């Protein structure tokens, strides 16, 4: 058993501390116990442990990962509390002992026992210790998350016994760094923020039509040309093309040294990075760099956020052998850089219109005896899969890799619902679930007219929370887990990324970590509200869209319609007006009965309150918008 014991420096101090506790410091976290994701089992025992300068961390292990985990914890505690926890080599009674793989809690599981005088953490590997320490941080007051020193806070931890291990081994977050570029420091922050909720995979979407983001030494134009586009500000998808003489100044890329640094950083947070090189579609930045790789071979530019799909030829020409030698260069360097056993090759949304008209592609179809362009896509993915296998890697692809026949051993990432995942699992392929309506965190999370522009559909926190990655009839053995996705078309800044990621990321952390029977929406919402305090302390932005009104419309006859108002969470009062004034608790209260839109009114204005205080955004809903939803 890998055992860390956090203990008081000596029993004398311990006794003093207990006395001190019995003389008045309130035991336990004043906000209750709010651990996200919900642990497998937790029992609250009496008393509390106070973190103070006399506390030491004991280990007997010299394991490098464990030492760096302890350093991370000590640094974090020191920043917020000023307490520098001592680190001591284990003694007879306390220390780290290694257990074999028979440990019932698995590699990422842990046991955490907080007693009035001592905290015991046991785990079979340092990842388990890391997760135990993440849980321990969540037992401390929210200000522990502050990066700067907080004064006069009793750093009290309630006594508990927790046994915990994840439901899935793949608990991912996808980050698209192509549509908008995020710096090396921002990617590291993303890793920290994922890891706090026990996610362990960063799926890094490194190229798309709007930018190539990884240095490939054998193909220098990918970063000298493909990483840059003209700068546009405003509403993505409406931007005008590059003007004559305009320099492409927006973008950036990660050098191979940057990539190594980020991989090493992620490893310390027990996050594995899976790179995605999206081919054969989504390829304008690759094609802008090397124009002979498309069927048309026209000189396309890196897309600046303008509509182009089906108009510009953004797919690789599968009839052209040069494409495969370029891919060999790319995947050789990527395979060497990333220790992950998987490489994601995209495979999604490849427009086949240019393949239909391309003599080279058509010749390939004929020569290889393929049925059609779906068969051509399948040929491509199988060839890339063989290429990856020659480098010791396994292929992951979006669910279109099923079209025309799946490559042996390929892993399907199911995003157009769960059907692709179900089909693949039934063929005994491993799958990763990320159905868009449940996990695309770039989608709207609340009423669209008060949200900043987002992906085209709705994915409320409850949609994320209530989804189960193992559909009925699917053998769970084939479901590796799932992820959340952040496509960055509408995410120009890291701050806005946080707004989309939280709190829905917390919902997904319970989906992928917690046992289904331990999930409870009402309890979860209480915990989320407590975690808002933690995010405040950490300086992390989050959305409060869960407090906003939801509108349901019903047609009554040719002229009239009614509206029902709802909220995602319980316990809110909704007030409304139709007379252009701003609603407050003296306005009409929504009782649950549908309300008929009055003749002459142009807007329905609504707001939520809780305990007499405004809590949601005021929404001024135009009649026209409601009519469109009938
Ligand atoms: C995708 O959303 N195109 C994977
Ligand atoms: Zn072609």
Coordinates of N, CA and C and ligand atoms in Angstrom, one line a residue, residues 294-296 316-320 354-355 358-362 376, ligand 2:
X294 N -4.5 19.0 -51.9 CA -5.9 18.9 -52.1 C -6.2 18.4 -53.5
X295 N -7.5 18.0 -53.8 CA -7.8 17.5 -55.1 C -7.7 18.7 -56.1
X296 N -8.2 19.9 -55.7 CA -8.2 21.0 -56.7 C -6.8 21.6 -56.8
X316 N -8.0 16.4 -47.9 CA -6.8 15.8 -48.6 C -7.2 15.0 -49.8
X317 N -6.4 15.0 -50.8 CA -6.6 14.1 -52.0 C -6.1 12.7 -51.7
X318 N -7.1 11.8 -51.6 CA -6.7 10.4 -51.2 C -6.1 9.6 -52.4
X319 N -6.2 10.2 -53.6 CA -5.6 9.6 -54.7 C -4.1 10.0 -54.9
X320 N -3.7 10.9 -54.1 CA -2.3 11.4 -54.3 C -1.4 10.8 -53.2
X354 N -15.3 17.1 -53.7 CA -14.2 17.2 -54.5 C -13.6 15.9 -54.9
X355 N -13.7 14.9 -54.0 CA -13.2 13.5 -54.3 C -14.0 12.9 -55.5
X358 N -12.6 14.3 -58.7 CA -11.1 14.2 -58.8 C -10.7 12.9 -59.5
X359 N -10.0 13.0 -60.6 CA -9.5 11.8 -61.4 C -8.6 10.9 -60.5
X360 N -7.8 11.5 -59.7 CA -6.9 10.7 -58.9 C -7.7 9.9 -57.8
X361 N -8.6 10.6 -57.2 CA -9.4 9.9 -56.2 C -10.2 8.8 -56.8
X362 N -10.8 9.1 -58.0 CA -11.6 8.1 -58.6 C -10.8 6.9 -59.1
X376 N -13.6 5.2 -49.9 CA -12.3 5.9 -50.0 C -11.9 6.4 -48.7
Ligands
LIG2 ZN1 -8.4 13.8 -55.1

